[in-house]
């Protein structure tokens, strides 16, 4: 049973097509919803949509996810997102849309005579699924050796080999999200050391996991060197040196005698080191067993299917088992009864063959064998092993055990890399190779070893990376794109995608970005390596675009051919104060949803003018446009500033009183402030007027700006406090409040080295010392936490502010849009030392300018909400409807009582997919009438407003730069098809150079063609559009009768719910709580 990753030749090269009728299968049951089971579902539903009644039995508590990139979970830690993790393939809703029934439970029996699968649900209930064809995609389980202490024999579970209950506390395997959650939980409980048993591919993946958890790590391998299946001894030794340089202790050639237990908990491993005569104990709080995998064939064994010689379900070239109604794919499939591929890529290829057979007819395709070549990054070290055929590994040709193989080796003592290439006896063919530390040539070497010559190269030039004397020269095989690959060479080995397929997607299907290439070809959706910034796909993309006359622009969008940094300098030098002036002076066109927020951020960072005046409101993202964070119901949060976390009792009382008055849900935020949630946009001015009159001001929780300065109580109260951290935090927050930046900024001040305010996880943090403060910069929490870097030590308060002024303005001036300080510093040439020279030593001579920019920002600061609540014109921007002063509850989710408060229920409404109900180009019904939508003077230029039509809502947009009758006035439904939020009128408009008018949904950023209503980002999401015009200073929209329109939208929502089997969940188990009611009963119409 071979573990690792692989790549396959295309099935078509090994396929034979026969003319037989398709299998008349109706019910297909897949047992196992892992990556291979999901790949089969994906290919079958693509090949024959709606052609089968498909059910999949999923043992894990969530649908399939990308197991190849499992270590990514330590950064994401989003298991609570269930089916919407970053690693997830399809959500439950997407499975339903494809006609796939997802059943959670563990299969316990296959009854072949009755053609049914018996399973136990998570609640312990017994269920049965009937099939016409059964596909076993049960995968594998982690092999746990019978070493004393590794398992609890009396708790062994025959139906679940990986059952954690069968192992002592502290002994883990590395396979699923739950395994990783267990490791994370153990680390949080105080585990300090970890030992990983196994130095193969899976073992080193597990070692990366515990290393990421900041544990003292040991890797134990019984072979004389690491990765013995793929590498020779020299390669394994080079890999060992690389890994030990990271601070990980590697033990090779060891004998493991037992897991040392104390009170049924692992505390270490008793081993005999290589060359030692006596045993010793490696202390370990965690033991991770990763000694390989075994096929999950217990179901097949119990029902009498023929098994392979080493386990697994024996299958033929059509992936059929000994029962013609049962198939097996992936790690459980024993090909010809010989062996199982414990690999991802062969499973994907097997899934494709089986999908073709079931959809097109018996033996429409056949599966023969797979390539065992693999390239991956282990502990940050590139490792690759490739060969002409399986004999390279089975005969260990890379180990000098085949007399017909000649080899060349290259050691690089400077970077620790190693390369060994194996050639035929005559030196004319490349048979395979091993690469450690430097694998950039893997793709072209892999393709070369499949050919019958060396492509004009010599063995010496391939092995040593430089041309040999007299070597043939000519046009590069890659066409000059730098990949070294011909068009028919494989560029994505995980999904077997050729370079030619990538180029075809770019040229013929306009896949001009990496996400579009992934969507079109599936390249990069496996391990992702080919699509990284240094991968081969970006090289092909750039070269292909240039060759086709579509050179990749380095500007922020098609309207500005400049980077953010260049545009910042231009706007600063030219003194540009508006979007229109920027477009006229240095850009072109009317702007789009990409460049508008960037220009808005630059203008605010430079001049700090009120963002709602001078037309600047229509270039803001929705949060800035309404000075509040939009929530999933289309309402907003209200978060006053609470500088340093210091708040007076009367301010607390005021917040509570206002929350009660307006029926808002309250919570202390993660940033040490009080938040109120559920405020409709039209109530925001009234809420903020009460807050302003209570002495509170905007907290800028909505902006890419300074959010908060967190603090402990410092020397004011704490017996350990070195400095007055609260006063310092308030000083910082008062100084930098309202400061706009490329991304949000967070700060903290801790009063002593105990670090209660977590200053080392902030963009700027101060930790008090006896002499002053230590300053840390460029840290952040969130999805990708980063520890801050010590910038200066023992500095006084004045120096803190001086360095902070310079650092912040240098960041604002030079960072990319939406780039936090941590990745900005990583990309800054010279890193932290260069930044010290700029900020501390004034090495560029710009510190005076940076300080002046900061002083201008501080001088121009005004509370944005104070300006609004005393300005009637600004307040008009918050009206709910343009054509009436009436209001209505527009939230799409009902409220429930919970924990003494009221909040929206926790579900989302399903997407409304398919064609739109109405189109402006076909509005010919006699019952439709021109309806008043508001006065022209009330509509913002290049923006939109909502219009009330009975209980229905319409969004109307005004684009004065467009021709009358061709886009100047546009109207569509106000309900966004994505989760049904009524907020389309608040979207951000754009006009592409080709004239297409785009709209970005303010909540989830879905984009639409506003003229046609067609979805851009999601082709299956579409908007109804309506004719609109201007007449006598009034705006008119031609609409169906109000009752008909409301009924049509209601039916559309009902149909969407029925299509996916959605019904709103219960309202919660808490008793009703008396809170201020909303304007209308909070129930769904349907």
Short mmCIF file of N, CA and C in Angstrom, two decimals, residues 7 375 384 386 435 439-449 483-486 489-493 530 536:
data_model
loop_
_atom_site.label_atom_id
_atom_site.label_comp_id
_atom_site.label_asym_id
_atom_site.label_seq_id
_atom_site.Cartn_x
_atom_site.Cartn_y
_atom_site.Cartn_z
N UNK A 7 0.74 11.77 -9.70
CA UNK A 7 0.12 12.37 -10.87
C UNK A 7 -0.11 11.23 -11.85
N UNK A 375 5.75 15.91 -5.86
CA UNK A 375 6.49 17.10 -5.43
C UNK A 375 5.67 17.77 -4.35
N UNK A 384 11.08 16.39 -4.03
CA UNK A 384 10.44 15.79 -5.20
C UNK A 384 11.10 14.46 -5.53
N UNK A 386 10.61 11.65 -8.86
CA UNK A 386 9.90 11.40 -10.11
C UNK A 386 10.56 10.26 -10.86
N UNK A 435 14.98 15.19 -5.76
CA UNK A 435 15.34 16.59 -5.52
C UNK A 435 14.98 16.95 -4.09
N UNK A 439 13.52 22.30 -5.85
CA UNK A 439 12.73 21.46 -6.77
C UNK A 439 12.09 22.30 -7.87
N UNK A 440 12.66 23.43 -8.18
CA UNK A 440 12.03 24.31 -9.18
C UNK A 440 12.02 23.70 -10.57
N UNK A 441 12.93 22.74 -10.83
CA UNK A 441 12.97 22.10 -12.15
C UNK A 441 12.12 20.85 -12.23
N UNK A 442 11.34 20.57 -11.18
CA UNK A 442 10.59 19.31 -11.13
C UNK A 442 9.70 19.11 -12.35
N UNK A 443 8.90 20.10 -12.70
CA UNK A 443 7.92 19.93 -13.77
C UNK A 443 8.59 19.57 -15.09
N UNK A 444 9.64 20.31 -15.47
CA UNK A 444 10.26 20.02 -16.75
C UNK A 444 11.06 18.72 -16.72
N UNK A 445 11.65 18.37 -15.58
CA UNK A 445 12.34 17.08 -15.48
C UNK A 445 11.34 15.92 -15.54
N UNK A 446 10.19 16.10 -14.90
CA UNK A 446 9.16 15.06 -14.93
C UNK A 446 8.71 14.80 -16.37
N UNK A 447 8.46 15.85 -17.12
CA UNK A 447 8.03 15.68 -18.51
C UNK A 447 9.14 15.07 -19.35
N UNK A 448 10.38 15.46 -19.08
CA UNK A 448 11.51 14.95 -19.85
C UNK A 448 11.69 13.45 -19.64
N UNK A 449 11.43 12.96 -18.42
CA UNK A 449 11.66 11.54 -18.15
C UNK A 449 10.58 10.65 -18.79
N UNK A 483 8.72 28.41 -17.93
CA UNK A 483 8.30 27.19 -17.22
C UNK A 483 9.15 25.97 -17.60
N UNK A 484 9.76 26.01 -18.81
CA UNK A 484 10.48 24.84 -19.29
C UNK A 484 9.57 23.73 -19.75
N UNK A 485 8.29 24.03 -19.96
CA UNK A 485 7.30 23.01 -20.31
C UNK A 485 6.74 23.26 -21.70
N UNK A 486 6.56 22.17 -22.44
CA UNK A 486 5.84 22.23 -23.71
C UNK A 486 4.35 22.25 -23.44
N UNK A 489 2.80 19.16 -21.90
CA UNK A 489 3.30 18.74 -20.59
C UNK A 489 2.30 19.08 -19.49
N UNK A 490 2.31 18.26 -18.46
CA UNK A 490 1.40 18.48 -17.33
C UNK A 490 1.93 19.59 -16.44
N UNK A 491 1.07 20.55 -16.13
CA UNK A 491 1.48 21.67 -15.29
C UNK A 491 0.91 21.54 -13.89
N UNK A 492 -0.27 20.91 -13.77
CA UNK A 492 -0.88 20.62 -12.47
C UNK A 492 -0.95 19.11 -12.31
N UNK A 493 0.00 18.55 -11.58
CA UNK A 493 0.06 17.10 -11.47
C UNK A 493 -1.07 16.54 -10.62
N UNK A 530 0.97 24.81 -7.97
CA UNK A 530 1.19 25.34 -9.31
C UNK A 530 0.63 26.74 -9.48
N UNK A 536 3.99 27.64 -11.73
CA UNK A 536 4.08 27.70 -13.18
C UNK A 536 2.87 28.37 -13.82
#
